[in-house]
Amino acid sequence: MSLSGAFLHIVKTEMINGGLIGSRVEKIHQPSREEIVLTLHTKQGSKKLLFSANPASARVCLTSGTPENPSVPPMFCQLLRKRLGGGRLAEITQDGFERIVFFKFHCRNEIGDGETIILSVEIMGRSSNIVLLIERDGVLRVIDALKRVSDDVSSVRRVLPGLAYELPPRKPRLSLLSFTKHELMNEFKFHEHERLDKALIKIFEGVCPLFSREATFRAASQTDIPVVNLNVESTERLYNYLENVQKLFKPTMLTDNEKKPFDFTFTDVKQYGGAMNVKSFDSANTLLDSFYAERASSGRARQRAGAMLKTLKSSYERVLRKTDVRRSELAACGERDKFRKWGDLISANLYALEKGAESLTAQDFESGESVDVPLDPILTPAKNAQKYYAEYKKLQTAEKTLTKLIKDSENELIYLDSVLEAASRASSDSELLEIKRELIESGYIKSAGLKKGAKQEKPSEPLKFTSSDNVNIFVGRNNRQNDLLTFKLAKPHDIWLHTKDIAGSHVIIKSENPSQKTLEEAAQLAARFSKARDSSRVPVDYTEVRYVKKPAGAKPGMVIFTHNKTLYVTPSEEIFNQLKEK
């Protein structure tokens, strides 16, 4: 899903038509190792221009985001500020549909002389780069680059300070902006045994796989037809589609069923039918900004969630092991009555025992059977009895302590399971940060990851849905929100729902007497936002909020409730989307 040269041409054209030419450089930041952001002052106000040389997200586009910047700017950022600061953007050019865009600035050097500085943004996968150039006597020379390329990296093209700037090797190909049917047919002769979508990438400059497959689908109603199998009608449809592609301009982003960004192109996409969600944009720049921002957000969320999940799973397994050991120790406490009985038998037979005896054979008071009681010959008979009574009391105390500890551990496991569930479905940095703060407060992780005294972000709000009966339903994103929702925002007679004995979110129906339809829809949400989201016939308890209590000292999200009833539902993506879109 790399950025194609044709799409880049549209991005560049939008920048020019949007009034970027003549703008002045206000600020320059380098939020990450491979990203540069220029803030430009235009007649329409300030605009941010993002350059990325990250192989996974290389691009250039206008952005509305506000990335966090390091306190100390990197060396390349300092160089850009020195050479570009206060300069005016004079020109934006692209060599055909090559994935290199040049931003020419008119600047002044340290002694006030005018000079032409060019920022070359190369969108070339792993070789993506941002190169700062100076134009002197018609020759472009490298001032420096975000990624210096020496002989050790490439023997074909070096990018080092002081060297003349050379464009990457380029193969001659047709342009979507100017080609004839005869030229297209002539190219087909060299690719007749290849698949059409593969051949189009080789024939046309700046064409991406998604667009080539779409062109193939528009021509032959399939995406894997060989060039040699094209008939006259298919060829004519293909030519007409390619010739009129500029008129069909429609920046389009594809998302999967989980609404995660999948791919994008500059025309409408029909090839996937209903298997993909298609979203259109008015601007190619807006599409790029949205696509990569969503990918970066979900990527960071998955990465941060991964580290958090690892910590949580480690804590869960540790508590589980500790609980198993305590259960084994509790089982051993079942022998305490034996020690009390032995003490009683020794006490009852003190008159018949002599010091140094190794055992006592006596009749059991309850069963009447003969019992052999081991004795320590070093101790007196009375001391042996006291020893067994002491063991009995020790196990009796241990049983009470272990029973409480096991109950606490079981509650801790329930809590950790709920946090694991919330972290596994967190979709944003703010949600993960809230969970992290909760874990810090609970003592599971250290606060080193959060700056002391740092300004806290505004907490996210519970999710809001609307039932078929137009009743509001709220869902907590994590345990802290669950407490807020249940004990602060909900009224006593609102309806509270939660999956039965399964980790999940608190759900509130803002109604004292909801219909059965609304109740079932809320139960659907409770099941979907739980560990049982992929199960069928999920049990969901519901009761009035006034019957939900929080025990003293309980961890976030942990409650007890009474007067409850149970519904059984199977989570449905269709119902979820209906409730979300209302």
Coordinates of C-alpha atoms in Angstrom, one line a residue, residues 109-548:
N109 CA 21.9 32.8 4.5
E110 CA 23.6 34.0 7.6
I111 CA 25.0 37.2 5.9
G112 CA 21.7 38.1 4.3
D113 CA 22.4 36.9 0.7
G114 CA 19.6 35.2 -1.1
E115 CA 19.9 31.5 -2.0
T116 CA 17.7 28.7 -3.4
I117 CA 17.3 25.8 -1.1
I118 CA 15.4 22.7 -2.2
L119 CA 14.0 19.9 -0.1
S120 CA 13.8 16.7 -2.0
V121 CA 11.3 14.2 -0.6
E122 CA 12.0 10.7 -2.0
I123 CA 9.1 8.2 -1.5
M124 CA 10.9 4.9 -2.4
G125 CA 10.1 2.2 0.2
R126 CA 13.2 1.2 2.2
S127 CA 15.2 3.8 0.3
S128 CA 12.9 6.7 1.2
N129 CA 14.8 9.8 2.2
I130 CA 14.6 13.6 2.8
V131 CA 17.5 15.5 1.2
L132 CA 18.4 19.1 1.7
L133 CA 19.9 20.6 -1.5
I134 CA 21.3 23.9 -2.6
E135 CA 21.2 25.2 -6.2
R136 CA 24.4 26.9 -7.4
D137 CA 25.2 27.6 -11.1
G138 CA 22.5 25.3 -12.2
V139 CA 23.8 22.3 -10.2
L140 CA 22.1 20.8 -7.2
R141 CA 24.4 19.8 -4.4
V142 CA 23.6 17.9 -1.2
I143 CA 23.8 20.0 2.0
D144 CA 22.8 17.0 4.0
A145 CA 20.2 14.2 4.2
L146 CA 18.0 12.6 6.8
K147 CA 19.6 9.3 5.8
R148 CA 23.1 9.6 4.4
V149 CA 23.9 7.0 1.7
S150 CA 27.5 6.0 1.4
D151 CA 29.3 3.4 -0.7
D152 CA 28.6 0.8 2.0
V153 CA 24.9 1.3 1.6
S154 CA 24.6 1.8 -2.2
S155 CA 27.2 1.6 -5.0
V156 CA 24.8 3.0 -7.5
R157 CA 23.7 6.3 -5.9
R158 CA 25.5 8.1 -3.0
V159 CA 23.8 10.9 -1.0
L160 CA 26.4 12.7 1.1
P161 CA 27.1 16.3 1.9
G162 CA 28.9 18.2 -0.9
L163 CA 28.2 15.7 -3.6
A164 CA 26.2 16.6 -6.7
Y165 CA 22.6 15.4 -6.4
E166 CA 21.6 12.6 -8.9
L167 CA 18.1 11.3 -9.5
P168 CA 17.6 7.5 -9.1
P169 CA 17.7 5.4 -12.2
R170 CA 14.5 5.6 -14.1
K171 CA 12.8 3.3 -16.7
P172 CA 10.9 4.9 -19.6
R173 CA 7.1 4.2 -19.2
L174 CA 3.8 5.6 -20.4
S175 CA 2.1 8.4 -18.6
L176 CA -1.6 8.2 -17.6
L177 CA -1.8 11.9 -18.5
S178 CA -0.7 11.4 -22.2
F179 CA -0.7 8.1 -24.0
T180 CA -2.4 6.8 -27.1
K181 CA -4.2 3.5 -27.8
H182 CA -1.5 2.6 -30.3
E183 CA 1.2 3.0 -27.6
L184 CA -0.8 0.9 -25.2
M185 CA -1.4 -1.9 -27.7
N186 CA 2.3 -1.9 -28.7
E187 CA 3.3 -2.3 -25.0
F188 CA 1.0 -5.2 -24.6
K189 CA 3.1 -7.1 -27.2
F190 CA 5.9 -7.3 -24.7
H191 CA 3.7 -8.5 -21.8
E192 CA 1.1 -10.7 -23.5
H193 CA 1.8 -13.7 -21.3
E194 CA 1.6 -11.7 -18.0
R195 CA -1.4 -11.0 -15.9
L196 CA -2.9 -7.7 -17.0
D197 CA -2.7 -6.1 -13.6
K198 CA 1.0 -6.9 -13.4
A199 CA 1.6 -5.7 -16.9
L200 CA -0.1 -2.3 -16.3
I201 CA 2.4 -1.6 -13.4
K202 CA 5.3 -2.1 -15.8
I203 CA 3.7 -0.2 -18.6
F204 CA 2.5 2.9 -16.8
E205 CA 4.6 5.2 -14.6
G206 CA 3.4 5.7 -11.0
V207 CA 0.6 3.1 -11.0
C208 CA 0.0 1.1 -7.8
P209 CA -1.3 -2.5 -7.5
L210 CA -4.7 -1.5 -6.3
F211 CA -5.3 0.8 -9.2
S212 CA -4.0 -1.7 -11.8
R213 CA -6.3 -4.4 -10.4
E214 CA -9.2 -2.0 -10.5
A215 CA -8.5 -1.1 -14.1
T216 CA -8.3 -4.9 -14.9
F217 CA -11.6 -5.5 -13.1
R218 CA -13.3 -2.6 -15.0
A219 CA -12.1 -4.1 -18.3
A220 CA -12.8 -7.8 -17.8
S221 CA -14.8 -8.2 -14.5
Q222 CA -12.0 -10.1 -13.0
T223 CA -8.5 -9.2 -11.6
D224 CA -6.3 -12.1 -12.8
I225 CA -6.8 -12.2 -16.6
P226 CA -3.7 -12.6 -18.8
V227 CA -3.1 -9.8 -21.4
V228 CA -3.3 -12.4 -24.2
N229 CA -6.9 -13.3 -23.2
L230 CA -8.2 -9.7 -23.6
N231 CA -10.9 -9.5 -26.3
V232 CA -11.7 -6.4 -28.3
E233 CA -14.5 -5.3 -26.0
S234 CA -12.3 -5.7 -22.9
T235 CA -9.5 -3.8 -24.5
E236 CA -11.8 -0.9 -25.4
R237 CA -13.2 -0.7 -21.9
L238 CA -9.7 -0.7 -20.5
Y239 CA -8.5 2.1 -22.8
N240 CA -11.6 4.2 -22.0
Y241 CA -11.2 3.7 -18.3
L242 CA -7.5 4.7 -18.4
E243 CA -8.1 7.6 -20.7
N244 CA -10.8 9.1 -18.5
V245 CA -9.2 8.3 -15.2
Q246 CA -8.6 12.0 -14.5
K247 CA -12.3 12.6 -14.7
L248 CA -13.0 9.7 -12.4
F249 CA -10.8 11.2 -9.7
K250 CA -12.1 10.2 -6.3
P251 CA -9.7 9.6 -3.4
T252 CA -10.8 6.4 -1.9
M253 CA -9.8 4.5 1.3
L254 CA -10.5 0.9 1.9
T255 CA -11.0 -0.5 5.4
D256 CA -11.6 -4.0 6.6
N257 CA -14.6 -5.3 8.6
E258 CA -12.9 -4.0 11.8
K259 CA -12.6 -0.6 10.1
K260 CA -8.8 -0.8 10.1
P261 CA -7.2 1.0 7.1
F262 CA -6.3 -1.4 4.3
D263 CA -5.4 0.5 1.2
F264 CA -6.1 3.6 -0.9
T265 CA -6.1 4.9 -4.4
F266 CA -7.4 7.9 -6.4
T267 CA -10.5 6.3 -8.0
D268 CA -13.6 4.5 -6.8
V269 CA -13.0 0.8 -6.1
K270 CA -15.5 -1.8 -7.2
Q271 CA -13.3 -5.0 -7.3
Y272 CA -14.0 -6.1 -3.7
G273 CA -17.8 -5.9 -3.8
G274 CA -19.0 -5.9 -0.2
A275 CA -15.9 -7.5 1.2
M276 CA -14.3 -4.1 2.0
N277 CA -15.7 -0.8 3.3
V278 CA -15.1 2.0 0.8
K279 CA -14.8 5.6 2.1
S280 CA -14.4 8.6 -0.3
F281 CA -12.6 11.8 0.5
D282 CA -12.7 15.3 -1.1
S283 CA -9.0 15.7 -0.9
A284 CA -6.0 13.3 -1.5
N285 CA -4.1 15.1 1.2
T286 CA -6.9 14.6 3.7
L287 CA -7.1 10.9 2.8
L288 CA -3.3 10.4 3.3
D289 CA -3.4 12.2 6.6
S290 CA -6.3 10.1 7.8
F291 CA -5.1 6.8 6.5
Y292 CA -1.6 7.0 8.0
A293 CA -2.8 8.6 11.2
E294 CA -5.3 5.8 11.8
R295 CA -2.6 3.2 11.0
A296 CA -0.1 4.8 13.2
S297 CA -2.6 5.1 16.1
S298 CA -3.7 1.5 15.9
G299 CA -0.1 0.4 15.4
R300 CA 1.1 2.3 18.5
A301 CA -1.9 1.1 20.4
R302 CA -1.2 -2.5 19.5
Q303 CA 2.5 -2.1 20.4
R304 CA 1.7 -0.4 23.7
A305 CA -1.1 -2.9 24.4
G306 CA 1.3 -5.7 23.7
A307 CA 3.8 -4.6 26.3
M308 CA 0.9 -4.0 28.8
L309 CA -0.7 -7.3 28.0
K310 CA 2.7 -9.0 28.6
T311 CA 2.9 -7.4 32.1
L312 CA -0.7 -8.2 32.9
K313 CA -0.3 -11.9 31.8
S314 CA 2.8 -12.2 33.9
S315 CA 1.0 -10.8 36.9
Y316 CA -2.0 -13.1 36.3
E317 CA 0.1 -16.2 36.1
R318 CA 2.0 -15.2 39.2
V319 CA -1.2 -14.8 41.2
L320 CA -2.6 -18.0 39.7
R321 CA 0.5 -20.0 40.9
K322 CA 0.3 -18.4 44.3
T323 CA -3.3 -19.3 44.5
D324 CA -2.7 -22.9 43.6
V325 CA 0.0 -23.2 46.3
R326 CA -2.4 -21.8 48.9
R327 CA -5.1 -24.2 47.9
S328 CA -2.6 -27.1 48.4
E329 CA -1.7 -25.7 51.8
L330 CA -5.4 -25.3 52.7
A331 CA -6.0 -29.0 51.7
A332 CA -3.3 -29.9 54.2
C333 CA -5.1 -28.1 56.9
G334 CA -7.9 -30.7 56.7
E335 CA -5.7 -32.9 58.9
R336 CA -6.0 -30.5 61.9
D337 CA -8.8 -32.5 63.5
K338 CA -6.6 -35.6 63.6
F339 CA -4.0 -33.7 65.7
R340 CA -6.7 -32.5 68.1
K341 CA -8.0 -36.1 68.5
W342 CA -4.5 -37.4 69.1
G343 CA -4.0 -34.7 71.8
D344 CA -7.3 -35.7 73.4
L345 CA -6.4 -39.4 73.4
I346 CA -3.0 -38.7 75.0
S347 CA -4.6 -36.5 77.7
A348 CA -7.1 -39.2 78.5
N349 CA -4.4 -41.9 78.8
L350 CA -1.8 -39.9 80.7
Y351 CA -2.0 -42.3 83.7
A352 CA -1.1 -45.3 81.4
L353 CA 1.9 -43.6 79.7
E354 CA 5.5 -43.6 80.7
K355 CA 8.1 -41.1 79.6
G356 CA 10.1 -42.5 76.6
A357 CA 7.1 -44.3 75.0
E358 CA 7.2 -44.1 71.2
S359 CA 3.4 -44.7 70.6
L360 CA 0.0 -45.0 72.2
T361 CA -2.7 -47.4 71.2
A362 CA -6.1 -46.2 72.3
Q363 CA -9.7 -46.5 71.5
D364 CA -11.2 -43.7 69.3
F365 CA -13.9 -41.8 71.3
E366 CA -16.2 -41.5 68.3
S367 CA -15.7 -44.7 66.2
G368 CA -14.6 -47.0 68.9
E369 CA -11.8 -48.3 66.7
S370 CA -8.2 -48.8 67.8
V371 CA -5.9 -45.8 67.0
D372 CA -2.1 -45.7 67.0
V373 CA -0.8 -42.3 68.1
P374 CA 2.9 -41.5 67.4
L375 CA 4.8 -40.1 70.4
D376 CA 8.1 -38.3 70.7
P377 CA 10.1 -40.4 73.3
I378 CA 12.1 -37.3 74.3
L379 CA 9.0 -35.5 75.5
T380 CA 6.8 -36.3 78.4
P381 CA 3.3 -37.6 77.6
A382 CA 1.8 -34.2 78.6
K383 CA 4.3 -32.4 76.3
N384 CA 3.3 -34.7 73.4
A385 CA -0.4 -33.8 74.0
Q386 CA 0.5 -30.1 74.0
K387 CA 2.5 -30.5 70.8
Y388 CA -0.5 -31.9 69.0
Y389 CA -2.8 -29.2 70.4
A390 CA -0.4 -26.6 69.2
E391 CA -0.3 -28.2 65.7
Y392 CA -4.1 -28.2 65.6
K393 CA -4.3 -24.5 66.5
K394 CA -1.6 -23.7 64.0
L395 CA -3.6 -25.4 61.2
Q396 CA -6.8 -23.9 62.4
T397 CA -5.3 -20.4 62.2
A398 CA -3.7 -21.2 58.8
E399 CA -7.0 -22.4 57.4
K400 CA -8.7 -19.1 58.3
T401 CA -5.8 -17.1 56.9
L402 CA -5.5 -19.2 53.7
T403 CA -9.2 -19.1 53.1
K404 CA -9.1 -15.2 53.1
L405 CA -5.9 -15.1 51.0
I406 CA -7.4 -17.5 48.4
K407 CA -10.5 -15.4 48.3
D408 CA -8.4 -12.2 47.8
S409 CA -6.4 -14.0 45.1
E410 CA -9.5 -15.1 43.3
N411 CA -10.8 -11.5 43.3
E412 CA -7.4 -10.3 42.1
L413 CA -7.6 -12.8 39.2
I414 CA -11.1 -11.5 38.3
Y415 CA -9.7 -8.0 38.4
L416 CA -6.6 -8.8 36.2
D417 CA -8.9 -10.6 33.8
S418 CA -11.0 -7.5 33.5
V419 CA -8.0 -5.3 32.8
L420 CA -6.6 -7.8 30.3
E421 CA -9.9 -7.7 28.5
A422 CA -10.0 -3.9 28.4
A423 CA -6.4 -3.6 27.3
S424 CA -6.9 -6.2 24.5
R425 CA -9.7 -4.1 22.9
A426 CA -8.2 -0.6 23.5
S427 CA -8.0 1.2 20.2
S428 CA -6.3 4.5 21.2
D429 CA -3.4 5.9 23.1
S430 CA -5.7 7.7 25.6
E431 CA -7.5 4.5 26.5
L432 CA -4.2 2.7 27.1
L433 CA -2.9 5.6 29.1
E434 CA -6.0 5.4 31.4
I435 CA -5.5 1.7 31.9
K436 CA -1.8 2.3 32.6
R437 CA -2.6 4.9 35.2
E438 CA -5.1 2.4 36.8
L439 CA -2.3 -0.2 37.0
I440 CA 0.1 2.3 38.5
E441 CA -2.4 3.2 41.1
S442 CA -3.0 -0.5 41.8
G443 CA 0.7 -1.1 42.1
Y444 CA 1.1 -3.5 39.2
I445 CA 3.5 -1.3 37.2
K446 CA 5.9 1.4 38.1
S447 CA 5.2 5.1 37.2
A448 CA 8.6 5.5 35.4
G449 CA 6.7 5.6 32.1
L450 CA 4.8 8.7 33.1
K451 CA 6.5 12.0 33.8
K452 CA 6.1 13.2 37.3
G453 CA 3.9 16.3 37.4
A454 CA 3.0 16.0 33.7
K455 CA -0.3 17.4 32.6
Q456 CA -2.8 14.6 32.4
E457 CA -4.7 14.2 29.2
K458 CA -8.5 14.6 29.2
P459 CA -9.9 11.2 30.0
S460 CA -11.9 9.5 27.3
E461 CA -15.6 9.2 27.7
P462 CA -17.7 6.1 27.8
L463 CA -19.0 4.8 24.5
K464 CA -22.5 5.9 23.6
F465 CA -25.0 3.9 21.6
T466 CA -28.7 4.4 20.7
S467 CA -31.2 1.6 20.8
S468 CA -33.9 0.9 18.3
D469 CA -36.3 2.6 20.7
N470 CA -34.1 5.7 20.7
V471 CA -32.9 5.1 24.3
N472 CA -29.3 5.9 25.2
I473 CA -27.0 3.1 26.1
F474 CA -23.5 3.7 27.6
V475 CA -20.6 1.3 27.7
G476 CA -17.4 1.7 29.9
R477 CA -14.1 1.4 28.1
N478 CA -12.1 0.3 31.1
N479 CA -12.5 -0.3 34.9
R480 CA -12.2 3.4 35.9
Q481 CA -14.9 4.3 33.4
N482 CA -17.0 1.4 34.6
D483 CA -16.9 2.9 38.2
L484 CA -17.6 6.4 36.8
L485 CA -20.5 5.2 34.7
T486 CA -22.2 3.0 37.4
F487 CA -21.7 5.1 40.5
K488 CA -21.6 8.7 39.1
L489 CA -23.4 9.0 35.8
A490 CA -26.1 6.4 36.2
K491 CA -29.3 7.0 38.2
P492 CA -30.6 4.5 40.8
H493 CA -33.4 3.2 38.6
D494 CA -31.3 2.9 35.4
I495 CA -30.6 -0.6 34.2
W496 CA -27.1 -2.0 34.7
L497 CA -25.8 -5.0 32.7
H498 CA -22.7 -7.2 32.8
T499 CA -21.7 -10.6 31.4
K500 CA -22.3 -13.3 34.0
D501 CA -19.0 -14.4 35.5
I502 CA -17.1 -13.1 32.4
A503 CA -14.7 -10.2 32.3
G504 CA -16.3 -7.2 30.4
S505 CA -17.6 -3.7 30.5
H506 CA -20.4 -2.2 32.6
V507 CA -23.3 -1.2 30.4
I508 CA -26.0 1.3 31.5
I509 CA -29.4 1.8 29.9
K510 CA -30.6 5.3 30.6
S511 CA -34.2 4.3 31.2
E512 CA -36.1 3.0 34.2
N513 CA -38.4 0.8 32.2
P514 CA -36.7 -0.2 28.9
S515 CA -38.5 -2.3 26.3
Q516 CA -37.4 -5.9 25.8
K517 CA -35.9 -4.9 22.5
T518 CA -33.7 -2.3 24.2
L519 CA -32.8 -4.7 26.9
E520 CA -31.6 -7.3 24.4
E521 CA -29.7 -4.7 22.4
A522 CA -27.9 -3.6 25.6
A523 CA -27.1 -7.2 26.4
Q524 CA -25.6 -7.5 22.9
L525 CA -23.3 -4.6 23.7
A526 CA -22.4 -6.2 27.1
A527 CA -21.5 -9.4 25.3
R528 CA -19.5 -7.7 22.6
F529 CA -17.5 -5.7 25.0
S530 CA -16.5 -8.7 27.0
K531 CA -14.2 -11.7 26.9
A532 CA -17.0 -13.7 25.3
R533 CA -17.3 -11.5 22.2
D534 CA -16.7 -14.4 19.9
S535 CA -19.0 -16.9 21.8
S536 CA -22.7 -17.8 21.4
R537 CA -25.5 -17.7 24.0
V538 CA -23.5 -15.4 26.3
P539 CA -25.2 -15.0 29.7
V540 CA -25.7 -11.3 30.7
D541 CA -26.9 -10.3 34.1
Y542 CA -29.0 -7.2 34.5
T543 CA -30.5 -5.3 37.5
E544 CA -31.3 -1.7 38.6
V545 CA -28.3 0.4 39.4
R546 CA -29.4 0.8 43.0
Y547 CA -28.8 -2.9 43.6
V548 CA -25.1 -2.6 42.4

